[in-house]
Every structure is written in C-alpha cells, then in structure tokens.
JSON list of C-alpha atoms and ligand atoms in Angstrom, two decimals:
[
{"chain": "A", "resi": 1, "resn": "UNK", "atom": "CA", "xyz": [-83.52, -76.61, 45.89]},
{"chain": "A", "resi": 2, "resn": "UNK", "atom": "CA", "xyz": [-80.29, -75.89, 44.18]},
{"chain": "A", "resi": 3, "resn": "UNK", "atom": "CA", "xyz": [-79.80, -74.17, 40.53]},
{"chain": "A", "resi": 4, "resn": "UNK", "atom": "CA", "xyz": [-77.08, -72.51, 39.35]},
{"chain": "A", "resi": 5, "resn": "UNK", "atom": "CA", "xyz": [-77.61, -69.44, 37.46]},
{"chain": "A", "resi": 6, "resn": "UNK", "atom": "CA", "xyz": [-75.04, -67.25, 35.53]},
{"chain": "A", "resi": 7, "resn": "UNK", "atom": "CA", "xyz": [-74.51, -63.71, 36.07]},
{"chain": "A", "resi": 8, "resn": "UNK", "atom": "CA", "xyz": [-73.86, -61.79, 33.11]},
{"chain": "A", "resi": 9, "resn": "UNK", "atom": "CA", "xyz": [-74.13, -58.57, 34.82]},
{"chain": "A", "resi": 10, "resn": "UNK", "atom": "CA", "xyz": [-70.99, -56.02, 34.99]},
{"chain": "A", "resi": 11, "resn": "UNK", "atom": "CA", "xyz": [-70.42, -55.41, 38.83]},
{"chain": "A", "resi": 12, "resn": "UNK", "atom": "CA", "xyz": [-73.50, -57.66, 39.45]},
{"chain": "A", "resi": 13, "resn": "UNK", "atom": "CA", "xyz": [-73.87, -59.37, 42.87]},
{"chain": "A", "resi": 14, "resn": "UNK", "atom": "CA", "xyz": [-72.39, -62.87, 42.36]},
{"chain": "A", "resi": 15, "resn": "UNK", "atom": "CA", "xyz": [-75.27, -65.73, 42.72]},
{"chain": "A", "resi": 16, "resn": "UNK", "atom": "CA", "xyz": [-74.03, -69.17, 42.83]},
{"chain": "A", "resi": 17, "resn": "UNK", "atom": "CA", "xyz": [-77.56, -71.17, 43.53]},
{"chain": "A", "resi": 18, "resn": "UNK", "atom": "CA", "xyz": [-80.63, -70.37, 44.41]},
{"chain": "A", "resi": 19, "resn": "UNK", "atom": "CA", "xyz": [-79.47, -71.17, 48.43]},
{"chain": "A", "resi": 20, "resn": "UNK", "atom": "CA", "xyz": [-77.78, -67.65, 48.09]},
{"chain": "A", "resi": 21, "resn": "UNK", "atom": "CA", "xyz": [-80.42, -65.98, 47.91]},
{"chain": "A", "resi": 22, "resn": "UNK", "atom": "CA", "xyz": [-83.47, -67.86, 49.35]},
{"chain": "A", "resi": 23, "resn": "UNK", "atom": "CA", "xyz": [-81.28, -69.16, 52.21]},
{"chain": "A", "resi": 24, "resn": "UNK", "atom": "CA", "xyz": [-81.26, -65.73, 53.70]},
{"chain": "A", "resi": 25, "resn": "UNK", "atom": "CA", "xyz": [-85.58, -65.95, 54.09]},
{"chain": "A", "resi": 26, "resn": "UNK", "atom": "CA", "xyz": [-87.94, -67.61, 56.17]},
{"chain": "A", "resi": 27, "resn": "UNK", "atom": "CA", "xyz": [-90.38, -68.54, 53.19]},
{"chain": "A", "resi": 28, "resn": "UNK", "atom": "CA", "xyz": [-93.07, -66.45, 54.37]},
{"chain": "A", "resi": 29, "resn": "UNK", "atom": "CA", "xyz": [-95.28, -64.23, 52.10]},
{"chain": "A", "resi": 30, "resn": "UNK", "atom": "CA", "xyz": [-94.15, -61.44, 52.50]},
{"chain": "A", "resi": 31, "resn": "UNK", "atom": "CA", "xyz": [-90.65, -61.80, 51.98]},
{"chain": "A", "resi": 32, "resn": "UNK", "atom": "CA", "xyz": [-91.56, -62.42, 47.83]},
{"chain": "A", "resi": 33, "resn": "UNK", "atom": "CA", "xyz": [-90.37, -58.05, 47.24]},
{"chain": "A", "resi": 34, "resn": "UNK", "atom": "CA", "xyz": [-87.12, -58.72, 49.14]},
{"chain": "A", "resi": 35, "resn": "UNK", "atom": "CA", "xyz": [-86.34, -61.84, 47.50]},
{"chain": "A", "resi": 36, "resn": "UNK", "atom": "CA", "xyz": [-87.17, -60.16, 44.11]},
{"chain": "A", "resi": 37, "resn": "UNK", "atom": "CA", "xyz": [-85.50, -57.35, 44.69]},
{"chain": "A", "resi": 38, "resn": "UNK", "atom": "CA", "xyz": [-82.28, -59.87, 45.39]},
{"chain": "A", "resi": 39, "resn": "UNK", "atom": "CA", "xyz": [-82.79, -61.38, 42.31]},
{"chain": "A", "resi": 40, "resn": "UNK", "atom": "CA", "xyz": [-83.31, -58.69, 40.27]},
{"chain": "A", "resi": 41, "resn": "UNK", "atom": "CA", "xyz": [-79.98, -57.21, 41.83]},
{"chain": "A", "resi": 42, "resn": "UNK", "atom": "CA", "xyz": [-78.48, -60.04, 41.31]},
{"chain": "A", "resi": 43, "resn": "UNK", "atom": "CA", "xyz": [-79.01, -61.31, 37.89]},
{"chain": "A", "resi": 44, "resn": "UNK", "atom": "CA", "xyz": [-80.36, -57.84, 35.94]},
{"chain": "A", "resi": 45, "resn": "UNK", "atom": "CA", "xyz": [-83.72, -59.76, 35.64]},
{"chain": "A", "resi": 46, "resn": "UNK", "atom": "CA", "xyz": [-86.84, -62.08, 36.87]},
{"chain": "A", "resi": 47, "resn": "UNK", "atom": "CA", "xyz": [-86.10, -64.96, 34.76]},
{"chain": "A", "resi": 48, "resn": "UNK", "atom": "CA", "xyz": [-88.56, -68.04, 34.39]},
{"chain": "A", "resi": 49, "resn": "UNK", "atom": "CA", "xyz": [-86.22, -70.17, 36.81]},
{"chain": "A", "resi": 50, "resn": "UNK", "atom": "CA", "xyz": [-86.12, -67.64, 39.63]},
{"chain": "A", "resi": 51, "resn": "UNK", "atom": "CA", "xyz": [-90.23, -67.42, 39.69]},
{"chain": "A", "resi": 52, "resn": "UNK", "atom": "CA", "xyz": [-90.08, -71.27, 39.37]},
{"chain": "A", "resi": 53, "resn": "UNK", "atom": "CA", "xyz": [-88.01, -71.40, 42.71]},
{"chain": "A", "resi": 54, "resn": "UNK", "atom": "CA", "xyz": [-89.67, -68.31, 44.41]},
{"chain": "A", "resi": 55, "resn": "UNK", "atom": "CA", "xyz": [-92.72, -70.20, 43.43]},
{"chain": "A", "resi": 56, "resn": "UNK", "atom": "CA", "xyz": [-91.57, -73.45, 45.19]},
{"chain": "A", "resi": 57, "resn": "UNK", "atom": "CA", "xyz": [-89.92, -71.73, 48.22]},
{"chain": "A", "resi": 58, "resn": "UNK", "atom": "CA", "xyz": [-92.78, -69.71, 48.91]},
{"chain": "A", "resi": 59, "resn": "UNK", "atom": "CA", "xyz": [-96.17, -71.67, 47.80]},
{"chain": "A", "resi": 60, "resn": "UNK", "atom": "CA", "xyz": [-97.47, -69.28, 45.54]},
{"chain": "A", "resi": 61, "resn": "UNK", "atom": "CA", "xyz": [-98.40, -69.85, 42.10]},
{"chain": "A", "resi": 62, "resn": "UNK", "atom": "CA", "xyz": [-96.18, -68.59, 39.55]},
{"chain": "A", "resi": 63, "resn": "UNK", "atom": "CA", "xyz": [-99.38, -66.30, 37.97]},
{"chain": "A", "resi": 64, "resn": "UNK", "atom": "CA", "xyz": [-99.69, -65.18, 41.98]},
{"chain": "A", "resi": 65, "resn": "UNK", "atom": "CA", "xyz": [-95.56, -63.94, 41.09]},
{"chain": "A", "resi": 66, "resn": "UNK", "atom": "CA", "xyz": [-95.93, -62.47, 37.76]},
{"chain": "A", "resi": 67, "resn": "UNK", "atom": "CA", "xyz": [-98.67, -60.59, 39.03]},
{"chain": "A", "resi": 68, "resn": "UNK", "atom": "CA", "xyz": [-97.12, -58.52, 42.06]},
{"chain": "A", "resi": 69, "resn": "UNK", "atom": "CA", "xyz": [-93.51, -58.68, 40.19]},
{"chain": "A", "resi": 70, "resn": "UNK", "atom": "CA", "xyz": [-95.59, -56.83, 36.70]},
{"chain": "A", "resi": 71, "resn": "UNK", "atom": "CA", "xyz": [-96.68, -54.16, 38.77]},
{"chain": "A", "resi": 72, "resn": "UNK", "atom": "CA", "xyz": [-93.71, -53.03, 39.79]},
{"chain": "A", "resi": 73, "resn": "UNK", "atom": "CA", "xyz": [-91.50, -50.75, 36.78]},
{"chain": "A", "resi": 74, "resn": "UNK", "atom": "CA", "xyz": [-88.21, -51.92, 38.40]},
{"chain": "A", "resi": 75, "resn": "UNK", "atom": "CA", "xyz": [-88.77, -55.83, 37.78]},
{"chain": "A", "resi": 76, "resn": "UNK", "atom": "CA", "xyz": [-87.96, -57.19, 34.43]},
{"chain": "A", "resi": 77, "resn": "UNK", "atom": "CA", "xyz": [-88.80, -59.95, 32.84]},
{"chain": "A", "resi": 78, "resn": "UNK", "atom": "CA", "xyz": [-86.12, -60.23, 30.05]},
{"chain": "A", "resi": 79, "resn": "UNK", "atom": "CA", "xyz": [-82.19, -60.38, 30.29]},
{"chain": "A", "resi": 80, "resn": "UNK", "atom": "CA", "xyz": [-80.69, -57.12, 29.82]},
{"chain": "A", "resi": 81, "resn": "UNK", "atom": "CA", "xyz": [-77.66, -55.81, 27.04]},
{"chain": "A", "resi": 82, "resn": "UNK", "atom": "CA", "xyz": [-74.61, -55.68, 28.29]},
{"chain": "A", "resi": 83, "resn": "UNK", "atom": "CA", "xyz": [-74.02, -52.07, 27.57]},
{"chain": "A", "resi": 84, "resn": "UNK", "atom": "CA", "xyz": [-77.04, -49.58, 29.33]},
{"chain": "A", "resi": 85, "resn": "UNK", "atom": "CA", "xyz": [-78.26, -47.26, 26.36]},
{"chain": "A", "resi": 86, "resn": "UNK", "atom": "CA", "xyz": [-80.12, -44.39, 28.31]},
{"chain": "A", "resi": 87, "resn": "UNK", "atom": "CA", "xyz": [-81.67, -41.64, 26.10]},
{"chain": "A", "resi": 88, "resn": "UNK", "atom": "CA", "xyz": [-83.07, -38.87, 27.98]},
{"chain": "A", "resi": 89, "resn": "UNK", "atom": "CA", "xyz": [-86.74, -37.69, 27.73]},
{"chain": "A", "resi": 90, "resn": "UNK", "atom": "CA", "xyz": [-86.74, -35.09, 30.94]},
{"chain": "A", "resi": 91, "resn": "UNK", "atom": "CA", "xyz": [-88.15, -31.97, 30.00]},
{"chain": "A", "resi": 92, "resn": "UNK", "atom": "CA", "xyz": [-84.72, -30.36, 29.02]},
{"chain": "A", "resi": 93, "resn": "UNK", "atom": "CA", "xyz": [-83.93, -33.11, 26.92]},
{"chain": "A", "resi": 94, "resn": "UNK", "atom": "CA", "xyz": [-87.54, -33.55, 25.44]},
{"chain": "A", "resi": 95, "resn": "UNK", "atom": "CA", "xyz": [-87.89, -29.94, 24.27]},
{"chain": "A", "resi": 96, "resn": "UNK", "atom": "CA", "xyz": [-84.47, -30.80, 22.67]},
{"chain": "A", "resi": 97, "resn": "UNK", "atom": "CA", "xyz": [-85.30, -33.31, 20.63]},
{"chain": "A", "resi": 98, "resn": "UNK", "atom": "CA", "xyz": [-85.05, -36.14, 22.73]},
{"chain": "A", "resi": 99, "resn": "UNK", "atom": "CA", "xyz": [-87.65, -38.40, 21.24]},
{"chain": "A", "resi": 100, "resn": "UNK", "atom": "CA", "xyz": [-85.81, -38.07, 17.93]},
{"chain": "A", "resi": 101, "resn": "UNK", "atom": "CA", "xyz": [-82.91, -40.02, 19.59]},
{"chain": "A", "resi": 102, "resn": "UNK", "atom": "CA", "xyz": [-84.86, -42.14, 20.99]},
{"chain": "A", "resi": 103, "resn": "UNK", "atom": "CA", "xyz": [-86.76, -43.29, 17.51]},
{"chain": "A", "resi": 104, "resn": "UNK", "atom": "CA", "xyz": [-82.60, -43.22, 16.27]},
{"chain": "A", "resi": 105, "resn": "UNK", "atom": "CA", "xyz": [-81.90, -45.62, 19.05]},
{"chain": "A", "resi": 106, "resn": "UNK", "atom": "CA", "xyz": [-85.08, -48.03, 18.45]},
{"chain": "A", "resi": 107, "resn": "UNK", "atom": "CA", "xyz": [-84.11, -48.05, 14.85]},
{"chain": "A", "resi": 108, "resn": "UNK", "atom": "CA", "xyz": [-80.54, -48.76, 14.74]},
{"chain": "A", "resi": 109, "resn": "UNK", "atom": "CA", "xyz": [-80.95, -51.40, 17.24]},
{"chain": "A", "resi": 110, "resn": "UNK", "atom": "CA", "xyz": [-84.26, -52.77, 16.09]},
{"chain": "A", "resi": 111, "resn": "UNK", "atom": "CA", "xyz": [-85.41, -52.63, 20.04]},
{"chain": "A", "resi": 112, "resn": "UNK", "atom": "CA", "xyz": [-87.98, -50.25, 21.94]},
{"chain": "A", "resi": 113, "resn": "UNK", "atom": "CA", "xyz": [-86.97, -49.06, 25.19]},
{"chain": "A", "resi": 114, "resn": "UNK", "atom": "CA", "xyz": [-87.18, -51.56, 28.09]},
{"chain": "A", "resi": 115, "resn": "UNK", "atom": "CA", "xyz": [-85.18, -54.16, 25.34]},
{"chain": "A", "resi": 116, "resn": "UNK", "atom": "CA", "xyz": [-81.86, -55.80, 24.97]},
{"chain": "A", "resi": 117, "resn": "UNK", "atom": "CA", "xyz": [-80.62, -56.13, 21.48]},
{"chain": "A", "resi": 118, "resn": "UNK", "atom": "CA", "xyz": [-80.53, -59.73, 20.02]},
{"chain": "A", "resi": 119, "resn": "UNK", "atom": "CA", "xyz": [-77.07, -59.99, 20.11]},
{"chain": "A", "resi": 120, "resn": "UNK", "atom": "CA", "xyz": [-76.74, -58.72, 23.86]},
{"chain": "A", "resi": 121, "resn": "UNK", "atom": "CA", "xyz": [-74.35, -56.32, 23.67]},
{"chain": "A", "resi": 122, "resn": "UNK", "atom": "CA", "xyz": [-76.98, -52.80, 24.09]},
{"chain": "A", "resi": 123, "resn": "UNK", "atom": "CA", "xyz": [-79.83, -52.40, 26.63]},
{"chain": "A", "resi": 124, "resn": "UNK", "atom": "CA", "xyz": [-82.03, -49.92, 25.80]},
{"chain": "A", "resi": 125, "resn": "UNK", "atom": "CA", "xyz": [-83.74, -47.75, 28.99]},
{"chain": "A", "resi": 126, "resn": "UNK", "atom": "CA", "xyz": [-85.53, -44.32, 28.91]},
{"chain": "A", "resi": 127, "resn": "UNK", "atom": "CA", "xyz": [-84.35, -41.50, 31.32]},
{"chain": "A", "resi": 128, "resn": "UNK", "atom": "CA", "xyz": [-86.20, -38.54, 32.82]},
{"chain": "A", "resi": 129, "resn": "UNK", "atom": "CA", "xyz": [-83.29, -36.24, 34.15]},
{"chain": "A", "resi": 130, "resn": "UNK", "atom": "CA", "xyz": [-79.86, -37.23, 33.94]},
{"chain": "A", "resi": 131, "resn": "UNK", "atom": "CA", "xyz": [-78.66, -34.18, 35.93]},
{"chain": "A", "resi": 132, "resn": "UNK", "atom": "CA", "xyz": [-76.90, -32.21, 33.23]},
{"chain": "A", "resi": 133, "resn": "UNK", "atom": "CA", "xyz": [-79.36, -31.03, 31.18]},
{"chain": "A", "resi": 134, "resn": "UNK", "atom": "CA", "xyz": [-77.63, -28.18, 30.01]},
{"chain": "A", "resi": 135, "resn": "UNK", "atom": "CA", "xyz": [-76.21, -30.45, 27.85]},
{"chain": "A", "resi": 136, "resn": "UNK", "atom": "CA", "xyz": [-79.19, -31.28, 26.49]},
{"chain": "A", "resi": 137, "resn": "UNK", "atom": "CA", "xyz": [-80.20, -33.46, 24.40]},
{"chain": "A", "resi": 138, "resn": "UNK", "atom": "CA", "xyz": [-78.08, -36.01, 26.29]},
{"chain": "A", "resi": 139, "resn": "UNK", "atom": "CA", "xyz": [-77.89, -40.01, 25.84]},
{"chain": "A", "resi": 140, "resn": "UNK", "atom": "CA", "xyz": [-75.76, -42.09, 28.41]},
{"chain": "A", "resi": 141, "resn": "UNK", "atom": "CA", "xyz": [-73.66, -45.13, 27.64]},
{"chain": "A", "resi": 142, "resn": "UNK", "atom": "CA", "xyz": [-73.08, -47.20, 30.73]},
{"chain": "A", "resi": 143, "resn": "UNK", "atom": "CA", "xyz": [-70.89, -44.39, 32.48]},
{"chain": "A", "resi": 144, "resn": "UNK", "atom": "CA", "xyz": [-70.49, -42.21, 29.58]},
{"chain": "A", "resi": 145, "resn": "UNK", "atom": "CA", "xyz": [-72.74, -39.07, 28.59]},
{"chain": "A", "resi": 146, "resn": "UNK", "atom": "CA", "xyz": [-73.31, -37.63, 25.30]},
{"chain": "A", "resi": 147, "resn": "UNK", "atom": "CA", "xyz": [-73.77, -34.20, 25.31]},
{"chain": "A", "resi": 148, "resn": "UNK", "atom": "CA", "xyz": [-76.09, -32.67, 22.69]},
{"chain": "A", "resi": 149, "resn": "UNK", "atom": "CA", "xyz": [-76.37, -35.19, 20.36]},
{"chain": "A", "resi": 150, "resn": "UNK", "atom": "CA", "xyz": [-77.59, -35.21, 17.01]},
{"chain": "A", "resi": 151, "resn": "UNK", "atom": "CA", "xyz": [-80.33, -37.71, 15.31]},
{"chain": "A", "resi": 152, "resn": "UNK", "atom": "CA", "xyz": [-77.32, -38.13, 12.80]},
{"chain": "A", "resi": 153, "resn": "UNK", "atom": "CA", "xyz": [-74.95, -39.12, 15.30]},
{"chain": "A", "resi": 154, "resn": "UNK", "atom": "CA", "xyz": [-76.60, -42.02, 16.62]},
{"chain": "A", "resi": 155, "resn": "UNK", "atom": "CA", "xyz": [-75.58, -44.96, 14.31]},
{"chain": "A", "resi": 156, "resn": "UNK", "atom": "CA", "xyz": [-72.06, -43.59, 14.52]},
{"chain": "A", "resi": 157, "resn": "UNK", "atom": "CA", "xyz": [-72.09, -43.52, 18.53]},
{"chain": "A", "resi": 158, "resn": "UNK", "atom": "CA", "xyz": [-73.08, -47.17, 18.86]},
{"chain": "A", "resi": 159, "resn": "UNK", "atom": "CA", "xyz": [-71.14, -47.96, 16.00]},
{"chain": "A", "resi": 160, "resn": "UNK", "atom": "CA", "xyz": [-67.93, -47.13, 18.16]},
{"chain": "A", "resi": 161, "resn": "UNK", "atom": "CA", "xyz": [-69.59, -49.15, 21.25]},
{"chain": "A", "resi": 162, "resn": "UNK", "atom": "CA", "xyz": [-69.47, -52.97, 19.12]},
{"chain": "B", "resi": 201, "resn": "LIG", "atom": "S1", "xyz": [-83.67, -33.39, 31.11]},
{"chain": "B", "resi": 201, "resn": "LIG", "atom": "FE1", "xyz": [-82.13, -34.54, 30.14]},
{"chain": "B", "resi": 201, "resn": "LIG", "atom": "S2", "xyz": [-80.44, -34.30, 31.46]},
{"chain": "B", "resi": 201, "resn": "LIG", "atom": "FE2", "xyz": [-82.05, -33.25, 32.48]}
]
C-alpha cells in the first residue's frame, strides 16, 4: 500500500506515504485511534484516502471508520485554512460580545466554525478560554491575539491577513 499525500500544514509532521504511518502498527483493531490520531497530526485532517487505507490495513469498513472517527470532536473530516481563525466564546469573552465576532467572522468569510474558507487561506475554530481574558473579547490568528475587538474591526483584521 503506498500513496503519497501532501502536507499543507505549517509545522505539520511530514508524511511521505501511507508506510509512514501504518508501518509503525501491527494492523490490529485497536490501533485505528493511534493511527488516526497520526493522521490527523499529520495532515490537519481524515481525508477520504487515509480511511480508504486505514480501511484496507485494518479490515474494517470505511462506515465502521467514519463512525468511531465522528465521535470524536478532534477528528476532521475536511482540509483545514491555512491561517487558524480562533474567536473566543469562554465566559469572559461571551459576556463580551463574543458571539458577535463570531457571526463577523462567519460572514466575512462565508464559513461557520469548524470550516476552511474556499480559497484556503482562513480556518475558522471556536475557543472556550484563551487564557487572557482580561482582554476580552479576544480572537486569535495563528499565534497572534486580538485584544478586545470590535464587531467593526473584523473585516479589517482579516483584511490585513490575505
Ligand atoms: S474567556 Fe476568552 S480569553 Fe478567557
């Protein structure tokens, strides 16, 4: 079973084929977690090709892999943005007008949370606490946090992330 896959994924683990990362398991049931978890780390996402192998690799039907991968928040099914959009909705945030952001967010990029713009370039996620809430309401670009930031600010924040 070989496949190469790209990895679009800033500091992403490098995966070359599928040998990478099923290479390191005996094909047994229960190692389908760990070798999601790999792919997942390794590619931002469970894409249709890694279930196909996993599938292969470990004799369970694809359905059997989408069902155990679904439950789980931390699998994704869809290739992320390049740049992680994080808009706080912990308490501090929330009581701050946090939800307002995130509508601003979801209509400037034309996404809800959990979606990558159609061009790539923006992921959107959903926060609880991003530790400085005193700076609430706060949205996070990749390594960057905006402190108490304004519905009317949003367009112009992404605007200088293109
Ligand atoms: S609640 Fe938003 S940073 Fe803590």
């Amino acid at each position: 079973m070989k496949s190469t896959m790209a990895v679009n994924q800033p500091g992403a683990q490098k995966v070359n084929d599928w040998t990478d990362i099923l290479g390191d398991f005996k094909g047994v049931e229960s190692d389908l977690i760990p070798i999601l978890l790999r792919v997942q780390e390794g590619l931002g996402y469970i894409s249709e090709e890694a279930v196909r192998c996993i599938s292969l690799f470990l004799k369970l039907s694809e359905n059997q892999i989408y069902g155990v991968a679904s439950f789980y928040p931390k699998f994704r099914f869809s290739e992320p943005g390049a740049q992680k959009i994080k808009v706080c909705m912990g308490t501090a945030c929330h009581v701050k007008g946090g939800h307002f952001l995130s509508d601003a967010v979801a209509w400037e990029l034309g996404i809800s949370i959990g979606q990558a713009s159609a061009d790539k370039r923006f992921d959107f996620q959903r926060a609880t606490c991003l530790g400085c809430c005193t700076l609430a309401p706060v949205v996070q670009i990749d390594d960057r946090i905006h402190a108490r930031v304004l519905v009317t600010q949003i367009k112009e924040i992404l605007k200088k992330r293109e």
